[in-house]
Short mmCIF file of C-alpha atoms in Angstrom, two decimals:
data_model
loop_
_atom_site.label_atom_id
_atom_site.label_comp_id
_atom_site.label_asym_id
_atom_site.label_seq_id
_atom_site.Cartn_x
_atom_site.Cartn_y
_atom_site.Cartn_z
CA MET A 5 34.25 8.92 113.40
CA THR A 6 32.64 6.53 110.94
CA VAL A 7 34.61 4.85 108.19
CA ALA A 8 32.62 6.78 105.57
CA ALA A 9 33.45 10.10 107.19
CA ALA A 10 37.13 9.23 107.02
CA VAL A 11 37.03 9.01 103.24
CA SER A 12 38.39 12.32 102.00
CA GLN A 13 36.87 14.43 99.28
CA ALA A 14 40.08 13.99 97.30
CA ASP A 15 39.69 10.21 97.34
CA LEU A 16 36.13 10.51 96.08
CA ALA A 17 37.11 13.00 93.39
CA ASN A 18 39.89 10.75 92.09
CA ARG A 19 37.60 7.79 91.43
CA PRO A 20 36.71 7.12 87.77
CA GLN A 21 33.38 8.72 86.97
CA PHE A 22 30.67 8.53 84.34
CA GLY A 23 32.31 11.28 82.35
CA TRP A 24 29.75 11.65 79.58
CA ILE A 25 26.94 11.79 82.10
CA ASN A 26 28.80 14.62 83.81
CA VAL A 27 29.06 16.37 80.44
CA LEU A 28 25.29 16.21 80.09
CA LYS A 29 24.55 17.12 83.71
CA GLY A 30 27.00 20.00 83.81
CA GLY A 31 25.82 21.43 80.49
CA ALA A 32 22.12 21.06 81.34
CA ALA A 33 22.64 22.75 84.71
CA GLN A 34 24.22 25.78 83.00
CA LEU A 35 21.29 26.03 80.59
CA ILE A 36 18.81 25.89 83.47
CA VAL A 37 20.63 28.71 85.30
CA LEU A 38 20.73 30.83 82.14
CA HIS A 39 17.09 30.03 81.36
CA HIS A 40 15.97 31.33 84.74
CA LEU A 41 18.17 34.41 84.41
CA ALA A 42 16.63 35.16 81.02
CA PHE A 43 13.06 34.25 81.94
CA TYR A 44 12.66 35.93 85.32
CA GLY A 45 14.58 39.18 84.92
CA PRO A 46 14.63 42.05 85.59
CA MET A 47 18.23 42.26 84.33
CA SER A 48 17.29 40.34 81.20
CA ASP A 49 14.59 42.93 80.43
CA TYR A 50 17.32 45.54 80.02
CA VAL A 51 19.65 43.16 78.12
CA GLN A 52 16.94 42.14 75.63
CA PRO A 53 17.78 44.87 73.05
CA LEU A 54 21.44 43.79 73.09
CA TRP A 55 20.90 40.06 72.40
CA PRO A 56 17.21 39.63 71.47
CA ALA A 57 17.48 36.23 69.74
CA LEU A 58 19.71 34.73 72.44
CA LEU A 59 17.53 35.98 75.30
CA ASP A 60 14.38 34.74 73.57
CA TRP A 61 15.91 31.28 73.14
CA LEU A 62 17.25 31.11 76.70
CA GLY A 63 13.97 32.34 78.13
CA GLY A 64 11.96 29.81 76.13
CA SER A 65 13.44 26.74 74.47
CA ALA A 66 16.39 26.33 76.87
CA ARG A 67 14.02 25.08 79.57
CA ILE A 68 13.83 21.69 77.84
CA ALA A 69 17.30 21.02 79.24
CA VAL A 70 15.48 19.59 82.26
CA GLN A 71 14.77 16.55 80.07
CA VAL A 72 18.46 15.69 80.36
CA PHE A 73 18.09 15.34 84.13
CA LEU A 74 14.93 13.26 83.76
CA VAL A 75 16.53 10.79 81.37
CA ILE A 76 19.74 10.58 83.42
CA GLY A 77 17.59 10.05 86.53
CA GLY A 78 15.95 7.03 84.95
CA PHE A 79 19.29 5.74 83.69
CA LEU A 80 20.86 5.88 87.15
CA VAL A 81 17.83 4.51 88.99
CA ALA A 82 17.88 1.45 86.72
CA LYS A 83 21.58 1.05 87.51
CA SER A 84 20.86 1.29 91.23
CA LEU A 85 17.63 -0.68 91.66
CA SER A 86 17.57 -3.16 88.77
CA PRO A 87 20.87 -3.24 86.87
CA THR A 88 19.92 -6.33 84.85
CA GLY A 89 16.28 -5.35 84.31
CA ARG A 90 14.85 -8.10 86.47
CA PRO A 91 11.73 -7.51 88.59
CA GLY A 92 11.68 -7.40 92.36
CA ILE A 93 13.18 -5.26 95.10
CA ALA A 94 14.26 -6.51 98.50
CA ALA A 95 13.31 -3.57 100.74
CA PRO A 96 11.11 -1.08 98.90
CA LEU A 97 10.34 1.16 101.88
CA GLN A 98 14.02 1.40 102.79
CA ALA A 99 14.85 2.30 99.19
CA VAL A 100 12.26 5.11 99.22
CA TRP A 101 13.54 6.40 102.55
CA ARG A 102 17.14 6.40 101.29
CA ARG A 103 16.07 8.46 98.28
CA TYR A 104 14.21 10.94 100.45
CA ALA A 105 17.20 11.19 102.79
CA LYS A 106 19.41 12.00 99.81
CA LEU A 107 17.15 14.56 98.14
CA ALA A 108 15.27 16.30 100.92
CA PRO A 109 17.89 17.59 103.42
CA PRO A 110 19.91 19.67 100.91
CA PHE A 111 16.66 20.72 99.22
CA LEU A 112 15.24 21.95 102.52
CA ALA A 113 18.48 23.79 103.31
CA ALA A 114 18.32 25.51 99.92
CA THR A 115 14.63 26.30 100.47
CA LEU A 116 15.44 27.98 103.79
CA LEU A 117 18.17 29.93 102.01
CA ALA A 118 15.64 31.11 99.43
CA ALA A 119 13.17 32.03 102.18
CA VAL A 120 15.85 34.24 103.77
CA ILE A 121 17.31 35.80 100.61
CA THR A 122 13.98 36.66 98.97
CA PRO A 123 12.95 39.30 101.55
CA VAL A 124 16.52 40.61 101.58
CA ALA A 125 16.36 41.10 97.81
CA GLY A 126 12.97 42.73 98.35
CA ILE A 127 14.70 45.61 100.12
CA TRP A 128 15.97 46.78 96.73
CA MET A 129 13.61 45.24 94.20
CA MET A 130 9.95 44.46 93.60
CA HIS A 131 9.40 41.94 90.80
CA ASP A 132 7.00 39.19 89.74
CA SER A 133 9.72 36.57 90.23
CA MET A 134 9.78 37.17 93.99
CA SER A 135 7.73 34.92 96.25
CA ALA A 136 5.46 36.16 99.00
CA ALA A 137 6.48 35.76 102.64
CA VAL A 138 6.92 32.11 103.51
CA THR A 139 4.33 30.38 105.68
CA LEU A 140 4.76 27.38 107.97
CA GLY A 141 2.40 25.32 105.84
CA GLN A 142 4.35 26.21 102.70
CA LEU A 143 7.65 25.26 104.32
CA SER A 144 6.20 21.99 105.65
CA ALA A 145 4.87 21.10 102.19
CA HIS A 146 8.34 21.70 100.74
CA ALA A 147 9.94 19.51 103.43
CA LEU A 148 7.57 16.69 102.47
CA LEU A 149 8.16 17.33 98.73
CA LEU A 150 4.42 17.88 98.32
CA HIS A 151 4.34 21.62 97.56
CA GLY A 152 3.17 21.19 93.96
CA VAL A 153 0.59 18.52 94.78
CA LEU A 154 -0.85 20.61 97.64
CA GLY A 155 -0.95 23.78 95.55
CA TYR A 156 1.69 25.80 97.40
CA GLU A 157 3.82 28.32 95.53
CA SER A 158 7.40 27.11 95.09
CA LEU A 159 9.93 29.11 97.06
CA SER A 160 12.56 28.64 94.37
CA ALA A 161 12.57 27.99 90.64
CA GLY A 162 13.19 24.31 89.99
CA ALA A 163 11.72 23.18 93.32
CA TRP A 164 9.07 21.26 91.36
CA TYR A 165 11.75 19.03 89.85
CA VAL A 166 12.95 17.66 93.20
CA ALA A 167 9.41 16.63 94.11
CA ILE A 168 8.89 15.03 90.70
CA ASP A 169 12.19 13.14 90.95
CA PHE A 170 11.06 11.66 94.26
CA GLN A 171 7.67 10.71 92.81
CA LEU A 172 9.33 9.03 89.83
CA TYR A 173 11.62 7.09 92.16
CA MET A 174 8.64 5.89 94.22
CA LEU A 175 6.81 4.91 91.05
CA THR A 176 9.83 2.90 89.89
CA VAL A 177 10.15 1.15 93.23
CA SER A 178 6.44 0.31 93.07
CA LEU A 179 6.79 -1.14 89.56
CA LEU A 180 9.75 -3.28 90.62
CA TRP A 181 7.94 -4.53 93.72
CA LEU A 182 4.77 -5.34 91.78
CA GLY A 183 6.83 -6.98 89.03
CA GLY A 184 8.54 -9.15 91.62
CA ARG A 185 5.20 -10.25 93.01
CA LEU A 186 3.90 -11.10 89.55
CA ALA A 187 7.05 -12.93 88.46
CA GLY A 188 7.31 -15.00 91.64
CA GLN A 189 10.07 -17.55 91.23
CA ARG A 190 10.32 -16.98 87.49
CA ARG A 191 13.20 -14.88 86.23
CA GLY A 192 11.05 -12.50 84.19
CA HIS A 193 13.89 -11.03 82.10
CA TRP A 194 11.55 -8.99 79.91
CA LEU A 195 8.82 -8.15 82.41
CA MET A 196 10.29 -4.84 83.58
CA PRO A 197 11.34 -3.59 80.12
CA LEU A 198 7.80 -4.32 78.91
CA ALA A 199 6.24 -2.61 81.94
CA VAL A 200 8.45 0.46 81.49
CA THR A 201 7.66 0.57 77.76
CA MET A 202 3.95 0.55 78.59
CA GLY A 203 4.55 3.30 81.14
CA ILE A 204 6.35 5.38 78.50
CA ALA A 205 3.47 4.90 76.06
CA PHE A 206 0.79 5.89 78.59
CA SER A 207 2.86 8.88 79.69
CA LEU A 208 3.55 10.27 76.23
CA LEU A 209 0.20 9.44 74.64
CA TYR A 210 -2.02 10.60 77.49
CA PHE A 211 -0.57 12.23 80.61
CA ASN A 212 2.08 14.35 78.88
CA LEU A 213 -0.55 15.84 76.58
CA ASP A 214 -2.42 17.38 79.54
CA SER A 215 -0.56 20.04 81.54
CA GLY A 216 -2.97 19.45 84.40
CA TRP A 217 -0.83 16.42 85.27
CA ASP A 218 2.46 18.34 85.50
CA ASN A 219 2.64 18.02 89.30
CA TRP A 220 2.55 14.24 89.05
CA ALA A 221 5.07 11.59 88.03
CA PRO A 222 3.10 10.07 85.10
CA TYR A 223 3.46 13.34 83.17
CA PHE A 224 7.26 12.90 83.16
CA PHE A 225 7.62 9.11 83.16
CA GLY A 226 8.11 9.01 79.39
CA SER A 227 11.52 10.65 79.66
CA TYR A 228 12.44 8.85 82.89
CA GLY A 229 11.51 5.47 81.43
CA LEU A 230 13.65 6.15 78.36
CA GLY A 231 16.62 6.48 80.67
CA MET A 232 15.83 3.13 82.29
CA LEU A 233 15.62 1.36 78.93
CA ALA A 234 18.88 3.05 77.88
CA TRP A 235 20.68 1.51 80.86
CA TRP A 236 19.32 -1.96 80.15
CA ALA A 237 20.01 -1.69 76.41
CA GLY A 238 23.55 -0.51 77.04
CA ASP A 239 24.47 -3.60 79.04
CA PRO A 240 27.51 -5.03 77.18
CA ARG A 241 26.54 -8.53 78.30
CA ARG A 242 23.37 -8.43 76.21
CA LYS A 243 23.33 -9.84 72.71
CA PRO A 244 23.14 -7.22 69.94
CA ALA A 245 19.65 -8.37 68.98
CA ALA A 246 18.40 -7.83 72.55
CA MET A 247 20.03 -4.39 72.69
CA ALA A 248 18.40 -3.42 69.40
CA LEU A 249 15.02 -4.69 70.59
CA LEU A 250 15.22 -2.65 73.80
CA MET A 251 16.03 0.56 71.94
CA THR A 252 13.23 -0.18 69.48
CA MET A 253 10.88 -0.54 72.45
CA ALA A 254 12.06 2.88 73.60
CA ALA A 255 11.79 4.55 70.21
CA VAL A 256 8.41 3.30 68.98
CA PRO A 257 6.16 4.99 71.59
CA VAL A 258 8.23 8.17 71.33
CA LEU A 259 7.98 8.35 67.55
CA LEU A 260 4.25 7.61 67.70
CA ALA A 261 3.77 10.35 70.31
CA LEU A 262 5.77 12.84 68.23
CA ALA A 263 3.72 12.00 65.15
CA ILE A 264 0.52 12.72 67.08
CA ASP A 265 1.80 15.90 68.77
CA TYR A 266 5.40 16.98 68.21
CA ARG A 267 7.14 18.06 71.43
CA SER A 268 10.76 19.13 71.20
CA ARG A 269 11.34 18.14 74.82
CA ILE A 270 10.35 14.53 74.07
CA ALA A 271 12.52 14.45 70.94
CA LEU A 272 15.45 15.65 73.07
CA ALA A 273 14.74 12.95 75.65
CA LEU A 274 15.00 10.26 72.96
CA VAL A 275 18.31 11.71 71.69
CA VAL A 276 19.73 11.76 75.25
CA ALA A 277 18.57 8.19 75.85
CA CYS A 278 20.31 7.01 72.67
CA ALA A 279 23.50 8.83 73.72
CA LEU A 280 23.39 7.22 77.15
CA CYS A 281 22.85 3.78 75.64
CA LEU A 282 25.99 4.23 73.54
CA PHE A 283 28.27 6.15 75.92
CA GLY A 284 26.61 6.35 79.35
CA ARG A 285 28.60 3.54 80.96
CA ALA A 286 31.98 4.91 79.88
CA ARG A 287 34.23 5.70 82.84
CA THR A 288 36.68 8.57 82.71
CA PRO A 289 39.34 9.75 85.16
CA SER A 290 38.59 12.96 87.00
CA GLN A 291 42.16 14.20 86.70
CA GLY A 292 43.73 15.89 83.72
CA GLY A 293 42.65 18.31 81.05
CA ALA A 294 39.06 19.37 80.64
CA TRP A 295 37.75 16.39 82.62
CA ASN A 296 38.65 18.18 85.86
CA ILE A 297 36.16 20.90 85.00
CA ILE A 298 33.55 18.59 83.47
CA ASN A 299 33.45 16.18 86.40
CA ALA A 300 33.42 19.03 88.90
CA LEU A 301 30.45 20.62 87.13
CA GLY A 302 28.69 17.25 87.10
CA ARG A 303 29.29 16.74 90.84
CA ILE A 304 27.92 20.13 91.83
CA SER A 305 25.02 20.16 89.34
CA TYR A 306 22.38 19.30 91.97
CA ALA A 307 23.73 21.95 94.33
CA VAL A 308 23.77 24.56 91.56
CA PHE A 309 20.23 23.57 90.64
CA LEU A 310 19.15 24.09 94.26
CA VAL A 311 20.79 27.43 95.09
CA HIS A 312 21.10 29.36 91.82
CA PHE A 313 17.70 31.05 91.98
CA PRO A 314 18.04 32.92 95.30
CA VAL A 315 21.61 33.88 94.34
CA SER A 316 20.43 35.19 90.97
CA LEU A 317 17.57 37.05 92.66
CA LEU A 318 19.99 38.85 94.96
CA VAL A 319 22.33 39.79 92.10
CA ASN A 320 19.33 41.05 90.12
CA ALA A 321 18.30 43.26 93.02
CA LEU A 322 21.77 44.73 93.51
CA PHE A 323 22.52 45.36 89.83
CA THR A 324 19.16 46.95 89.04
CA SER A 325 19.47 49.18 92.10
CA TYR A 326 23.13 50.27 92.05
CA VAL A 327 24.36 49.76 88.46
CA PRO A 328 23.30 51.79 85.40
CA LEU A 329 20.22 50.33 83.72
CA GLU A 330 21.98 49.98 80.39
CA PRO A 331 22.18 46.75 78.35
CA ALA A 332 25.95 46.27 78.67
CA TRP A 333 25.99 46.84 82.44
CA GLN A 334 23.01 44.57 83.04
CA ALA A 335 24.57 41.91 80.79
CA LEU A 336 27.55 42.05 83.13
CA GLY A 337 25.06 41.51 85.95
CA MET A 338 23.69 38.38 84.27
CA LEU A 339 27.21 37.00 83.84
CA THR A 340 27.93 37.87 87.48
CA ALA A 341 24.79 36.02 88.60
CA TRP A 342 25.81 33.00 86.51
CA GLY A 343 29.29 32.92 88.03
CA ALA A 344 27.96 33.54 91.53
CA SER A 345 25.50 30.66 91.10
CA LEU A 346 28.32 28.28 90.20
CA ALA A 347 30.44 29.47 93.13
CA ALA A 348 27.50 29.18 95.52
CA GLY A 349 26.70 25.73 94.15
CA ALA A 350 30.28 24.56 94.71
CA ALA A 351 30.25 25.93 98.26
CA PHE A 352 26.83 24.43 98.98
CA HIS A 353 27.96 21.04 97.66
CA ARG A 354 31.08 21.02 99.81
CA TRP A 355 29.76 22.54 103.02
CA VAL A 356 26.09 21.51 103.02
CA GLU A 357 25.23 18.69 100.59
CA VAL A 358 28.20 16.41 101.34
CA PRO A 359 28.10 16.83 105.17
CA LEU A 360 24.33 16.28 105.17
CA GLY A 361 24.86 13.17 103.07
CA ARG A 362 27.31 11.83 105.65
CA VAL A 363 24.95 12.58 108.52
CA MET A 364 21.98 10.98 106.78
CA GLY A 365 24.13 8.00 105.78
CA GLY A 366 25.04 7.51 109.42
CA VAL A 367 21.40 7.79 110.48
CA LEU A 368 20.29 5.26 107.88
CA ALA A 369 23.04 2.85 108.88
CA HIS A 370 22.11 3.23 112.55
CA LEU A 371 18.44 2.57 111.82
CA ALA A 372 19.40 -0.48 109.78
CA GLY A 373 21.62 -1.71 112.63
CA ARG A 374 24.81 -1.95 110.62
CA PRO A 375 28.06 0.05 110.34
CA VAL A 376 28.60 2.61 107.57
CA LEU A 377 30.90 1.11 104.97
CA ALA A 378 33.53 2.97 103.02
CA SER A 379 32.09 1.64 99.78
CA ARG A 380 28.94 3.72 100.12
#
């Protein structure tokens, strides 16, 4: 047994966590689940007369909660790859492979789950939200995180985000590597913040205005880059003037983009980035009071994001087939699907995501020719 495998889940859970990030992640994950329940139906079609305004909002505006994950993704990648904002990265290919090894195995497991559950749900229900029978090419494209780029239908709602996250990570690694080559032996303290600011401007003023780019990283880099600048600006070792300058660099392209074409999702991204700059580094214990729930929801947010759609699809099929098609009963079905998605996410995190992480960690350590350390 490796040292990492000997570390218990309880030990990991008891470590101080980024509590306010978990607040954002947990809350955004719930909104995404509810958005898909409201948007895809068919239970929501029957509930609509009961809560028309709420269902309209959940089915429409609530989808911008994904911006929270994009900004947090940039915040955490800056923490991981360039905590001080300096250019350069020691092993770019290894960094990309580590990211793929973290994202892809649980994503593929969830994709296989969706491929199995969808035809099972089809026994009771026919609906537009259901995918056609999976093909080998479609499954292979998902495994490579290229389904959107290659034009394959996603097997689960939210599958696009995993691919985009990986693209954004590769883009960030590329910027750091190129910045390191340009800086050479110079320290280049402001090179990466300037490069990211330019990336935000190009993203928001060009790519994000054209939905034809929404399968590619530049469309989303505006929000991701805001998270990176928020990490660098929130560094307590920086002078106040430098912190203010970094947040100004983040705000100016956003405000210009909003003046040209207001997008609520971009406004939300700026608000989240400001919140992370102020509170994102705060550590909180995972024991006691509401933090137990908040940190647990934050930990399982990726798992919930991965598995909630097939679970919701199955609950939809069962409730619309065996339960009266009345608003109150179908509302109960939506609440059941929400709760089942959280339970499935917790189970998936514990029994699939964490074990796969240990296995992939061992594989990466073996390939690198070094032991797995407990500090991983």
